[in-house]
Coordinates of C-alpha atoms in Angstrom, one line a residue:
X1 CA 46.2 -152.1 112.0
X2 CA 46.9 -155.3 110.9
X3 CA 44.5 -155.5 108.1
X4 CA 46.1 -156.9 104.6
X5 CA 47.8 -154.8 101.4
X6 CA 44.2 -154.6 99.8
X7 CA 41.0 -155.2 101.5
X8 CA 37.9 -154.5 99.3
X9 CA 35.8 -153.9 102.4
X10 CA 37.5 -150.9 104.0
X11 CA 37.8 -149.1 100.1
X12 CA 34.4 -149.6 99.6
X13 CA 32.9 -148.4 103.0
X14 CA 35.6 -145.0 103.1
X15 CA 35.2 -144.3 99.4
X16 CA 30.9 -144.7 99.5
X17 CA 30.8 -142.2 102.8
X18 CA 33.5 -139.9 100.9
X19 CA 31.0 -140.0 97.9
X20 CA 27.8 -139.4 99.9
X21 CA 30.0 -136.6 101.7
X22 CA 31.2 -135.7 98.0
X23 CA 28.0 -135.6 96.6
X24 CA 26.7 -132.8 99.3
X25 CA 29.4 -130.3 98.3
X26 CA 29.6 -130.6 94.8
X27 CA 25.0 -130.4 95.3
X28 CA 26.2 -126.8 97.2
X29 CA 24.3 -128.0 100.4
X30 CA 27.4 -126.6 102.5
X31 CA 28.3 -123.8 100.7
X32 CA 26.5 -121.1 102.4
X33 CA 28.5 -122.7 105.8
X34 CA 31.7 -122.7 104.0
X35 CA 31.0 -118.8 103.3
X36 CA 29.9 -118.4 106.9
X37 CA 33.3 -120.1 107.9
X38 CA 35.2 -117.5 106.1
X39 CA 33.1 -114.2 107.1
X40 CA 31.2 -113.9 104.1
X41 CA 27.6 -112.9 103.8
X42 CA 25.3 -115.8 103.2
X43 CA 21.8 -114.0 103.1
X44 CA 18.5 -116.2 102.4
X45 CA 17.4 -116.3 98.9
X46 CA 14.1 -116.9 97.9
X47 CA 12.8 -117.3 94.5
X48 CA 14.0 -118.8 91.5
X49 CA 17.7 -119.1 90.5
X50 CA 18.2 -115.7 88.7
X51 CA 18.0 -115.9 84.9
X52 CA 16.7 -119.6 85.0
X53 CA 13.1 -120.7 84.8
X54 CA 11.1 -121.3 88.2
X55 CA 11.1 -125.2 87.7
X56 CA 15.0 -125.2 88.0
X57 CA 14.6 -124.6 91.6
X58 CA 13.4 -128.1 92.5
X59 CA 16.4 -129.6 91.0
X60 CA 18.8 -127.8 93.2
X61 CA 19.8 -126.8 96.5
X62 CA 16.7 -124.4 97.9
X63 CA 16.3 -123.4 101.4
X64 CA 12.4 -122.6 101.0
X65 CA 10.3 -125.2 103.4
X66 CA 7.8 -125.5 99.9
X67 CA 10.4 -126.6 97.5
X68 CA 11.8 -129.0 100.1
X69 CA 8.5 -130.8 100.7
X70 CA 7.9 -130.9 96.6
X71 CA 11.4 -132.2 96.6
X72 CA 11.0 -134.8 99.3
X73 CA 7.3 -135.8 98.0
X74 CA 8.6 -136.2 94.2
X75 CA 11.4 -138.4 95.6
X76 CA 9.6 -140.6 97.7
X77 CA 7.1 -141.2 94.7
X78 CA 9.9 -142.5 92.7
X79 CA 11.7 -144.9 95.2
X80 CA 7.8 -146.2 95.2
X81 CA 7.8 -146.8 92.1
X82 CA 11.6 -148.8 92.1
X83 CA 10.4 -150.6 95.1
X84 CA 6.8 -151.6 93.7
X85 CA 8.8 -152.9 90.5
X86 CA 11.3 -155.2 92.9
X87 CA 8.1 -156.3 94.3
X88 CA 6.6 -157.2 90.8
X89 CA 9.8 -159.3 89.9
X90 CA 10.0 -161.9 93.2
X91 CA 5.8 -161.5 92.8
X92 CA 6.4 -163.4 89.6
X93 CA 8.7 -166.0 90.9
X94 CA 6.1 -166.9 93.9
X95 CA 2.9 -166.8 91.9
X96 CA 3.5 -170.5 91.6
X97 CA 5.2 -173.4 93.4
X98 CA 8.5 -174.2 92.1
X99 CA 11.9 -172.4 91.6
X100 CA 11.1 -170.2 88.5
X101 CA 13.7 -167.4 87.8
X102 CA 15.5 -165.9 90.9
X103 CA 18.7 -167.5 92.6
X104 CA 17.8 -167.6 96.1
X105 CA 20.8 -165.0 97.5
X106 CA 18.9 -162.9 94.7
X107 CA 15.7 -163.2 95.8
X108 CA 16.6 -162.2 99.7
X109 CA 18.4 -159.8 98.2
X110 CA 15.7 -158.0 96.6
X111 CA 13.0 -158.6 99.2
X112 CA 14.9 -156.6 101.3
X113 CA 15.8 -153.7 99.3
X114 CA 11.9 -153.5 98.6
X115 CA 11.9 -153.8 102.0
X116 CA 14.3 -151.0 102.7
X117 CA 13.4 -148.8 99.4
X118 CA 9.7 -148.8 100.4
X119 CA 10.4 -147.5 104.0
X120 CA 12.6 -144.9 102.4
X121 CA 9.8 -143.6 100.7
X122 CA 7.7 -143.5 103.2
X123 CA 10.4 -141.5 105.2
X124 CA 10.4 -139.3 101.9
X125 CA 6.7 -139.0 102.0
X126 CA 6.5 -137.9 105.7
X127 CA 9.2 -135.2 105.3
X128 CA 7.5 -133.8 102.0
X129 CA 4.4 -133.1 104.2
X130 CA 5.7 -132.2 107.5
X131 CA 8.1 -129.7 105.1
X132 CA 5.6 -128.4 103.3
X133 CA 2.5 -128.3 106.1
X134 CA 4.4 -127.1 109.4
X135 CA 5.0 -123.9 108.7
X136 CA 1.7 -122.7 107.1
X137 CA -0.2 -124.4 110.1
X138 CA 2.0 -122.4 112.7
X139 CA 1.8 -119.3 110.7
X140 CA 6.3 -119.4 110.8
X141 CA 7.5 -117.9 107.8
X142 CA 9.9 -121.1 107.2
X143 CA 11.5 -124.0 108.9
X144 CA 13.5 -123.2 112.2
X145 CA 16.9 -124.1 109.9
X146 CA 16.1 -123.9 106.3
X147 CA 19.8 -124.9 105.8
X148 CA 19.8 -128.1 107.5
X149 CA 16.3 -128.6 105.7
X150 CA 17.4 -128.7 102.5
X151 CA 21.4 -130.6 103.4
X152 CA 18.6 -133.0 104.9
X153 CA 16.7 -133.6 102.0
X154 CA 20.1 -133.8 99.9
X155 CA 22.0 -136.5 101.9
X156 CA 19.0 -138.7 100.7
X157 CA 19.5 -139.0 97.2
X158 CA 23.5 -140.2 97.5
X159 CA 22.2 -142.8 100.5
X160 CA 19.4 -144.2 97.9
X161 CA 21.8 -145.0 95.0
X162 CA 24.4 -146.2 97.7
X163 CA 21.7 -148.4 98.4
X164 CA 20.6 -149.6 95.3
X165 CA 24.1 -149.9 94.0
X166 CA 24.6 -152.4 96.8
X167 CA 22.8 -155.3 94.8
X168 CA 25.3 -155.1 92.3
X169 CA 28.2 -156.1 94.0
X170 CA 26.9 -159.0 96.0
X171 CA 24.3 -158.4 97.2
X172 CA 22.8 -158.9 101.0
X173 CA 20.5 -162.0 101.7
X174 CA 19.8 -161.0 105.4
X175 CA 16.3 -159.4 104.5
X176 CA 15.7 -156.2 105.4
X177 CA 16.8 -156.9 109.6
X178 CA 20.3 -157.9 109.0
X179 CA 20.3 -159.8 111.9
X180 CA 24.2 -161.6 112.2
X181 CA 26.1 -163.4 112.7
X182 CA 24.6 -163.8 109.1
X183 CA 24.9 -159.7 108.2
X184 CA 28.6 -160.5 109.4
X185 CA 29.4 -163.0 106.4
X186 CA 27.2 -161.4 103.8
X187 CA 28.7 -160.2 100.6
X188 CA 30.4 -156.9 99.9
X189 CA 26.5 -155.4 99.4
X190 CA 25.8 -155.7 103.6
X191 CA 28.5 -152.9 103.6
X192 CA 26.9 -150.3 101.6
X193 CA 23.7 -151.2 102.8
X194 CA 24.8 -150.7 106.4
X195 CA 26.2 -147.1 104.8
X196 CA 23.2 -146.3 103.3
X197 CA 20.7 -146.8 106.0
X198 CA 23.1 -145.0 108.3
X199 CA 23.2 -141.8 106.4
X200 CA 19.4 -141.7 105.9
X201 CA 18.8 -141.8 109.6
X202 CA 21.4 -139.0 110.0
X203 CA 18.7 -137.4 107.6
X204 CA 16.0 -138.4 109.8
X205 CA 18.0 -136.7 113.0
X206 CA 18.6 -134.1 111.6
X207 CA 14.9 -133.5 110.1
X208 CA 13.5 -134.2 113.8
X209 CA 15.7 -131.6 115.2
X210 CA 14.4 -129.1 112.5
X211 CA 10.6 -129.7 113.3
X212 CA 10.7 -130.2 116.5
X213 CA 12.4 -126.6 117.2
X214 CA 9.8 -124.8 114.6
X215 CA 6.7 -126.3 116.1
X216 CA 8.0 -125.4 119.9
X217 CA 9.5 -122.1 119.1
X218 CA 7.8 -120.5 116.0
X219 CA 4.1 -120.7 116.2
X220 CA 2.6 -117.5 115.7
X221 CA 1.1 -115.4 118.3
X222 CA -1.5 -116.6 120.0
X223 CA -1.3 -120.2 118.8
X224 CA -1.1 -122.3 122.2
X225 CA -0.3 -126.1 121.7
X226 CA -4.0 -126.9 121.4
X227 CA -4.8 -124.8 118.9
X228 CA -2.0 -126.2 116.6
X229 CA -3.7 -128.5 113.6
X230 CA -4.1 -131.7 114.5
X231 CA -1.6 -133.1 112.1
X232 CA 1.2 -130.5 113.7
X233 CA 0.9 -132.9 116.5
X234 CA 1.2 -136.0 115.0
X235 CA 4.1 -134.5 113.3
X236 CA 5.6 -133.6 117.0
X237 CA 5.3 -137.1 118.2
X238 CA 6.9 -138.6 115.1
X239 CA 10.2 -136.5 115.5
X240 CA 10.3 -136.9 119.2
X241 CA 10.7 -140.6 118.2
X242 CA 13.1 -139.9 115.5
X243 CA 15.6 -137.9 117.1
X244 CA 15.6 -140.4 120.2
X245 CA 15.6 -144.2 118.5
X246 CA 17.0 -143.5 115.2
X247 CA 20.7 -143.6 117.1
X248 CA 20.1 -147.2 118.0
X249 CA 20.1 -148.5 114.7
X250 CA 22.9 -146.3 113.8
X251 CA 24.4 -148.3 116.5
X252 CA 24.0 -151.7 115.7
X253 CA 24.3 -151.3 112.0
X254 CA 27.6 -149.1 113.2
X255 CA 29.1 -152.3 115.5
X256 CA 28.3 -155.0 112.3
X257 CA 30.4 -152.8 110.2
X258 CA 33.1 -152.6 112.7
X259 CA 33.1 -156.2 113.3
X260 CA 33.6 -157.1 109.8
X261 CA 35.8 -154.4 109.1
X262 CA 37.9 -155.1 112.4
X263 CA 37.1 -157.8 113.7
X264 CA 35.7 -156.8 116.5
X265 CA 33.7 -159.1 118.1
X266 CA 30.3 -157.7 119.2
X267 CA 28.3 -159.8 118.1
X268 CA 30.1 -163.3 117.6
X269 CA 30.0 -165.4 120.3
X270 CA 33.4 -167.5 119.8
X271 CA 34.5 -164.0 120.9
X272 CA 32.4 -163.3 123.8
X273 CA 29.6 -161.5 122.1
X274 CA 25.8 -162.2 121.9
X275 CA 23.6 -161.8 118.5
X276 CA 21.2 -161.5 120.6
X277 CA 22.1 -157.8 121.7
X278 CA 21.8 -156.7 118.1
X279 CA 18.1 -157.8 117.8
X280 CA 17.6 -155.7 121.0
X281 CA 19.2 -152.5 119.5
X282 CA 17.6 -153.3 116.1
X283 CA 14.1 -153.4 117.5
X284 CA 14.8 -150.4 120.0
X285 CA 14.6 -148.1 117.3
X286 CA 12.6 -150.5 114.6
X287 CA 9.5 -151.1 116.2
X288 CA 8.8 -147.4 117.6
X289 CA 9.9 -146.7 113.8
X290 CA 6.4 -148.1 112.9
X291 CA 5.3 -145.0 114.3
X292 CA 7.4 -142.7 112.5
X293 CA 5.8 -144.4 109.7
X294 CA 1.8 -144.7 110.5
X295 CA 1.1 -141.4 113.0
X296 CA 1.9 -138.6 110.0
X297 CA -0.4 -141.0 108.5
X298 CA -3.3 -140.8 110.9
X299 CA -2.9 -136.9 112.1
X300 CA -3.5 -136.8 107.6
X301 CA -7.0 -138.6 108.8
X302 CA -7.4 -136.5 111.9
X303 CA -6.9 -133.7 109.6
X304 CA -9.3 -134.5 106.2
X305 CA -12.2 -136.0 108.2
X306 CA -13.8 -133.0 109.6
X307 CA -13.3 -131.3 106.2
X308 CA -16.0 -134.0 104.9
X309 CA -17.4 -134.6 107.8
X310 CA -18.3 -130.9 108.1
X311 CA -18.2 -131.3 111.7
X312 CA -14.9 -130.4 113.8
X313 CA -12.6 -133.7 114.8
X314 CA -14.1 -135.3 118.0
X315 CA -11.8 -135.1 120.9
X316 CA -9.1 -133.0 119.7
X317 CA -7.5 -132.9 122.8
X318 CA -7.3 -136.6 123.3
X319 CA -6.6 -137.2 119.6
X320 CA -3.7 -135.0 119.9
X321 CA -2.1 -136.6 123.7
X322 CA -3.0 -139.9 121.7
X323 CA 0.0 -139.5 119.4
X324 CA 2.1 -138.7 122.3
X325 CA 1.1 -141.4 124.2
X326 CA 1.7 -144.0 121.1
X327 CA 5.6 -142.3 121.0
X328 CA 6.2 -142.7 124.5
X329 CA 4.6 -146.4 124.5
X330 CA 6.4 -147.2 121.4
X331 CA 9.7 -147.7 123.9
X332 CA 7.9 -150.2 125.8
X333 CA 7.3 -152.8 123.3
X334 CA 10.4 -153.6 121.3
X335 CA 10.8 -157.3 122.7
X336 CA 7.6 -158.7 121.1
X337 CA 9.8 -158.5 118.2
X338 CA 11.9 -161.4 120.1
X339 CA 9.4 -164.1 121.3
X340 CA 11.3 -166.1 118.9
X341 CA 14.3 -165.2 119.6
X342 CA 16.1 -167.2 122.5
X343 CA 16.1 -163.9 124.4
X344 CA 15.1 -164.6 128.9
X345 CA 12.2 -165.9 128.7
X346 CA 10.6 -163.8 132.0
X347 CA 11.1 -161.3 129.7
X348 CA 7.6 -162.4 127.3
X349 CA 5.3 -161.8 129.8
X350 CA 6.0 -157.9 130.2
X351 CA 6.4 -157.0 126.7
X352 CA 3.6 -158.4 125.7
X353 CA 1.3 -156.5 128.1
X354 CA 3.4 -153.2 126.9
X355 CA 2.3 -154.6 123.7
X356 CA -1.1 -154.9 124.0
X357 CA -1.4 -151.3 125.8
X358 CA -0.5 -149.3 122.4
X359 CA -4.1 -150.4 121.2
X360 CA -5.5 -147.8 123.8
X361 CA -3.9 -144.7 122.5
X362 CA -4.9 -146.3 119.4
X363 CA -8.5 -146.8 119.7
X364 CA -9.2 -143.4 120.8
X365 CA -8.0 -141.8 117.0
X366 CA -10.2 -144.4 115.6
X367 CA -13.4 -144.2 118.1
X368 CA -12.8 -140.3 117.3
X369 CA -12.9 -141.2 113.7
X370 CA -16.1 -142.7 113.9
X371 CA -17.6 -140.3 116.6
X372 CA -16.2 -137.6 113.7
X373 CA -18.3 -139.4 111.0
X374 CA -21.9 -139.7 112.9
X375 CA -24.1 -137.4 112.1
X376 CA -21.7 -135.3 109.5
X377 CA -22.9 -134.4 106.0
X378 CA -20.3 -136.0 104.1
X379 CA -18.9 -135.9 100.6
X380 CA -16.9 -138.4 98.8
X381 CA -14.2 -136.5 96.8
X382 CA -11.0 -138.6 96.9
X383 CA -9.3 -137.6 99.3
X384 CA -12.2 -139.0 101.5
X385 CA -12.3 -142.0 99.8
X386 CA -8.9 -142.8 100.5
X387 CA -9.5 -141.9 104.2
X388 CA -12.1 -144.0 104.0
X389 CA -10.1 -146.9 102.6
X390 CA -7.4 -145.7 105.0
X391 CA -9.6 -146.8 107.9
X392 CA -10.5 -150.2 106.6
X393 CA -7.0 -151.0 105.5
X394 CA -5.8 -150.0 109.1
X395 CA -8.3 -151.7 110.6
X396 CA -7.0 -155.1 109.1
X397 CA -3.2 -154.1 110.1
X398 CA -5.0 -153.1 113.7
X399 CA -7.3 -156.5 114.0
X400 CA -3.9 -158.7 113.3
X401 CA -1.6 -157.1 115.6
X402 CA -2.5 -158.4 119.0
X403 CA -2.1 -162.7 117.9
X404 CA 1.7 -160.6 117.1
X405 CA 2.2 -159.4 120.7
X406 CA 0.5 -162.4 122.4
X407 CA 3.4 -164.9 122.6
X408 CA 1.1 -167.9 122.5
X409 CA -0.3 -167.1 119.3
X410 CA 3.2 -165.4 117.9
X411 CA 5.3 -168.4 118.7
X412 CA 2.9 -170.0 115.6
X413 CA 2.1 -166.9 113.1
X414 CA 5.9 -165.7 114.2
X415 CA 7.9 -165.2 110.2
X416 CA 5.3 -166.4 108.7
X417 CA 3.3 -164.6 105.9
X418 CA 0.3 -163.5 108.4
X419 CA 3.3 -161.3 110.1
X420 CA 3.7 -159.9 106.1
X421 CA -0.1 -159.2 105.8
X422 CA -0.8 -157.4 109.1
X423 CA 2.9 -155.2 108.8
X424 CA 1.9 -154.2 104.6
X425 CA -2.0 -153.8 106.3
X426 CA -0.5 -151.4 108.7
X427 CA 2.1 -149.5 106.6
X428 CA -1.0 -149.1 104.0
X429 CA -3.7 -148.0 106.6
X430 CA -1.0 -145.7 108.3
X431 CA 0.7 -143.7 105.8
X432 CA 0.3 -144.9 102.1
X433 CA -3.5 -144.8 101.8
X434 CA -3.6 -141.6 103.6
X435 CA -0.7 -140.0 101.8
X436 CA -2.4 -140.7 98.6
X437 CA -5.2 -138.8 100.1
X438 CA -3.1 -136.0 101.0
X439 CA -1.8 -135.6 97.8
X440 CA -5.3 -134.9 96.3
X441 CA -5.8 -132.9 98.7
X442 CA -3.4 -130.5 98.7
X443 CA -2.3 -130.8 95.1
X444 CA -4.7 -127.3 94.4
X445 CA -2.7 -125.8 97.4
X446 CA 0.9 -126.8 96.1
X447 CA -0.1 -126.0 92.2
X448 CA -3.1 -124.2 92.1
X449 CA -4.9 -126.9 89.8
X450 CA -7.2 -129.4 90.4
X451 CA -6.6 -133.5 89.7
X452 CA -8.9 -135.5 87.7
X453 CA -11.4 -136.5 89.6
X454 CA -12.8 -139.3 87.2
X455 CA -9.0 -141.2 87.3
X456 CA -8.4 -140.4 91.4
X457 CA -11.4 -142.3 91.5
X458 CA -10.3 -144.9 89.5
X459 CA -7.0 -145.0 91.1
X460 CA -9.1 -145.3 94.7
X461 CA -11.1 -148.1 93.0
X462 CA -8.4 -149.8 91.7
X463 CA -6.1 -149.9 94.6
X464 CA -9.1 -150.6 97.5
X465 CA -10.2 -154.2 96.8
X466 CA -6.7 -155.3 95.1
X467 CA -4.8 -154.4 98.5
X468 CA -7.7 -155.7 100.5
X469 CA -7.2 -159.5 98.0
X470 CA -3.5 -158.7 98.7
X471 CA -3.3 -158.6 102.2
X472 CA -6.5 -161.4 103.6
X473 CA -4.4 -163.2 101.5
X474 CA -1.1 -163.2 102.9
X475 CA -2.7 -163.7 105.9
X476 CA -4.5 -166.9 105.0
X477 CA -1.3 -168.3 103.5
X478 CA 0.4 -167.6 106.6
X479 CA -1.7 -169.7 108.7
X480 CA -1.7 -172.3 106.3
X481 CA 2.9 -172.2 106.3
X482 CA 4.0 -169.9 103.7
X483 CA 7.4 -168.4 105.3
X484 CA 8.9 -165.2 105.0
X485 CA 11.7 -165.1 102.7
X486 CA 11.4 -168.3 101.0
X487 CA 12.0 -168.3 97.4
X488 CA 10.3 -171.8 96.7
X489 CA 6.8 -173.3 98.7
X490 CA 5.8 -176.6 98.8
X491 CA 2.3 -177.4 96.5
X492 CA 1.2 -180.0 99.6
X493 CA 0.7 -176.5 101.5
X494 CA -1.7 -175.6 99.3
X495 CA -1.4 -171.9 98.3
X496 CA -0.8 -172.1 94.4
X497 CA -4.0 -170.5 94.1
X498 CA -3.8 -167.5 96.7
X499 CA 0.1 -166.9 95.8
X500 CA -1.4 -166.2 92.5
X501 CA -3.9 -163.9 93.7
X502 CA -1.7 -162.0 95.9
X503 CA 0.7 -161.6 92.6
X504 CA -2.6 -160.3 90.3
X505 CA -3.9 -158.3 93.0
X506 CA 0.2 -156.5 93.2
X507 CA 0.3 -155.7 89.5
X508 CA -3.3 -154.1 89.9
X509 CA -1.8 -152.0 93.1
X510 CA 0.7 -150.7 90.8
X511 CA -1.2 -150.1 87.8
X512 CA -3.4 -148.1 90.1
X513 CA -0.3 -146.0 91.0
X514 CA 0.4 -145.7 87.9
X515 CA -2.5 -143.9 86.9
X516 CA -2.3 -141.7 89.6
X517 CA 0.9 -140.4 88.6
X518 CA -0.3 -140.0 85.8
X519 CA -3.6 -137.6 86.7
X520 CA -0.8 -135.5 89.0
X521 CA 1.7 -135.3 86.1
X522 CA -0.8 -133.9 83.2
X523 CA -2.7 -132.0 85.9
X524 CA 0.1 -129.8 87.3
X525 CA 0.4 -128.3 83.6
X526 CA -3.7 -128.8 82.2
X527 CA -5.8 -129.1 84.7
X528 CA -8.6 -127.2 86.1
X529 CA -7.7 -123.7 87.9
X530 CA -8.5 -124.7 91.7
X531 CA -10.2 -122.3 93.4
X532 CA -8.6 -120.4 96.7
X533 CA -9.9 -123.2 99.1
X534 CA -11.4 -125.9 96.8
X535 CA -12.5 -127.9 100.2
X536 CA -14.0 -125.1 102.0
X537 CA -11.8 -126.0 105.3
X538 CA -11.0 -123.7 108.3
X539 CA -6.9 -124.8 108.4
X540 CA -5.0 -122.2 108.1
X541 CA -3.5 -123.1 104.8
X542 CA -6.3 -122.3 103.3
X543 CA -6.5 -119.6 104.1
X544 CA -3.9 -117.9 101.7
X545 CA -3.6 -117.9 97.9
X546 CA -2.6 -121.4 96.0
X547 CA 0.1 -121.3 95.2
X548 CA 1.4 -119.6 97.5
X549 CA 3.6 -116.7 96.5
X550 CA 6.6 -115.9 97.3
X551 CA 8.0 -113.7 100.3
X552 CA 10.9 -112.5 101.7
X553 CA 12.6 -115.1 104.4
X554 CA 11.7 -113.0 107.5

């Protein structure tokens, strides 16, 4: 092929996917497929391993749906916690004007794998629920393919320390976008990150085709579409998107590699290529990813508030064609992404009306929200505070997103740190505050305890106003010229004084998270016996003991 004696690149990229490939064997995710392959019986165990304590389960290959969501959940909770401590480090080095600690190429670098690390845990977090939930909502006795289920969870962990171990051997200072040409002359670190990200959308491919075939094909008798739990649809929409978009990124992280790898010239245009395209095939899949991200999120809303409400969710119907609607307008919109860009320019006008049409779908969950909360008697465990602070959070994320897709006003707010305020307000609003609330929720139903309520409290109390300092702030520095991904600000801007704040009010956001891990930890072993349906709510998954016992795979 041309390419010299030893190139670094092409050992690196083969020898990371053999690992990843590697790792999967030696974990026993294909072993029941290598067994099938030679005519052997492979029947579904469920239980613990024989002759090993139950906990040894979660730390293996299991094909039940439960231990997959624990496993995904428990996951996603520690990549939090790695990318929360990358955010505390660069926090540090911006809490004042002036270079303090961080090369710049290290800095980028670890903005985006907070960047990258965070929306892995979120993508963690959303398959520990929809794992867990689906099939107790549907009344199926498992997932569709408990096999792929648990290889999907397991390509995960191999694709996470790929990731991570890219910062260690150079390094990418593209952010978290890659955009080339400069992804195309980024250190050895671009490669593996390209690697990474590819094999935890396979994940996410593989996930949606999972959940989408057990919510079409294995709801229990009776159960029509509209009488699914509201989150099951939310959970539909989500992997309609992810089986569709996820490709694209695939794609163009796919053609960067190959460009660098073999020159190929997709992208450069001394070769007849157009950077350009990539931010196009980027944004196909990354801006309808927002969704993946924030509709679990708000079907977790749909499905607390009329628990402590005590009334039933207003508008089910339209709250559920809602989340449909977002996933199919979440196609229409990528370009906003590109006012900026040097893309046509006749393009602006359309996506930016295409833009401004998501709110609709939008408004109606929260209008039902509202319309849900009038009139209910309602009570203020925490899991309905952090609904609660759900809604304000998202509302922030939801007021600042129009100036985004109004190219007037984006052409001025466009990479600054307004766009970093409204996208953390968003991600907070529209999965992290509610999956914190699901969490205390259905901690009784996954270990038949009860939390702390005096710390889930404090961790509510904690977390509220700091993220609320947090993200006004970012905003307000924004406006006033603080760019993204700038290791060093002038002090004629001005912002000495709310880059500190934004710092403080980070550390307090982890602290908080802190304690809550904490309360979950010693709880799972000393807390309170829960009762059979601590919240006195009509799902379905309340209907059955906590835990759960065990049954035969039917």
């Amino acid at each position: 092929m041309g390419l010299a004696p030893w190139e670094a690149e092409p050992v690196v990229v083969v020898g990371s996917m053999v690992g990843i490939i590697a790792f999967l064997i030696g974990a026993g995710s294909f072993s029941d497929w290598f067994k099938w392959i030679q005519g052997k019986e492979t029947p579904m165990h469920h239980g613990p391993p024989p002759d090993k304590p139950a906990w040894t389960r979660y730390f293996g290959v299991d094909y039940n749906h439960r231990v997959i969501g624990v496993q995904y959940i428990v996951t996603g909770i520690l990549l939090l916690l790695v990318g929360g401590l990358l955010a505390s480090i660069f926090r540090v080095e911006l809490a004042q004007s002036g270079r303090q600690f961080l090369d710049p190429a290290v800095f980028n670098t670890m903005i985006g794998m907070h960047g990258w690390i965070m929306i892995a845990s979120i993508l963690l977090g959303i398959g520990g629920f929809s794992n867990y939930l689906i099939p107790l909502f549907i009344g199926a006795s498992d997932m569709a393919f408990p096999r792929l289920n648990s290889a999907a969870f397991w390509v995960n962990i191999p694709a996470a320390i790929v990731l991570m171990v890219s910062m260690v051997v150079g390094g990418w200072d593209t952010g978290w976008t890659a955009y080339p040409p400069l992804s195309a002359l980024a250190p050895l670190g671009m490669q593996l990150y390209f690697v990474a990200v590819f094999f935890m959308g396979l994940s996410s491919i593989v996930g949606a085709v999972n959940l989408i075939a057990t919510i079409m094909t294995m709801r229990a008798p009776g159960m029509s579409m509209f009488r699914m739990p509201i989150f099951a649809w939310s959970v539909l929409a989500t992997n309609i998107i992810a089986l569709t978009a996820t490709q694209l990124i695939a794609l163009s992280f796919l053609m960067v590699m190959m460009q660098r790898l073999l020159g190929m010239g997709f992208f450069d245009p001394a070769q007849g290529g157009n950077p350009i395209l990539f931010q196009h095939l980027f944004w196909f899949y990354s801006h309808p990813a927002v969704y993946i991200f924030v509709l679990p999120g708000l079907g977790v809303i749909s499905e607390l508030l009329p628990v402590f409400a005590r009334k039933p969710l207003f508008g089910y119907k339209w709250v559920a064609l809602s989340s449909m609607a977002i996933a199919l307008a979440g196609f229409l919109v990528w370009a906003h992404h590109m006012f900026t860009s040097g893309m046509a320019e006749f393009l602006r006008i359309p996506f930016m009306f295409t833009t401004l049409l998501v709110a609709v779908p939008t408004g109606v969950k929260f209008f039902s929200w509202i319309a849900t909360l009038w009139g209910g008697k309602l009570t203020f465990p925490t899991p309905m505070l952090f609904v609660l602070g759900a809604l304000s959070v998202f509302l922030i994320g939801g007021l600042t997103g129009p100036p985004n897709g109004i190219v007037t006003t984006d052409l001025f707010v466009h990479d600054t740190y307004w766009i970093v305020g409204h996208f953390h307000a968003t991600m907070f609003g529209g999965f992290i505050f509610p999956f914190f609330a699901g969490l205390y929720y259905w901690f009784p139903k996954i270990t038949g305890r009860m939390y702390s309520e005096r710390l889930g409290k404090l961790h509510f109390w904690l977390l509220t106003p700091a993220f609320w300092v947090q993200s006004l702030v970012q905003i307000q520095v924004g406006l006033k010229g603080m760019r993204r991904r700038i290791v060093d600000y002038s002090p004629d801007l001005g912002i000495d004084t709310g880059q500190m704040a934004i710092t403080i009010a980070g550390f307090v956001i982890g602290i908080s998270v802190l304690i809550m891990i904490y309360n979950l930890v010693y709880s799972v072993r000393r807390g309170v016996v829960a009762e059979r349906n601590p919240w006195r709510s009509r799902s379905p998954e309340w209907q059955i003991p906590s835990p759960i016992p065990e049954v035969a795979y039917a």
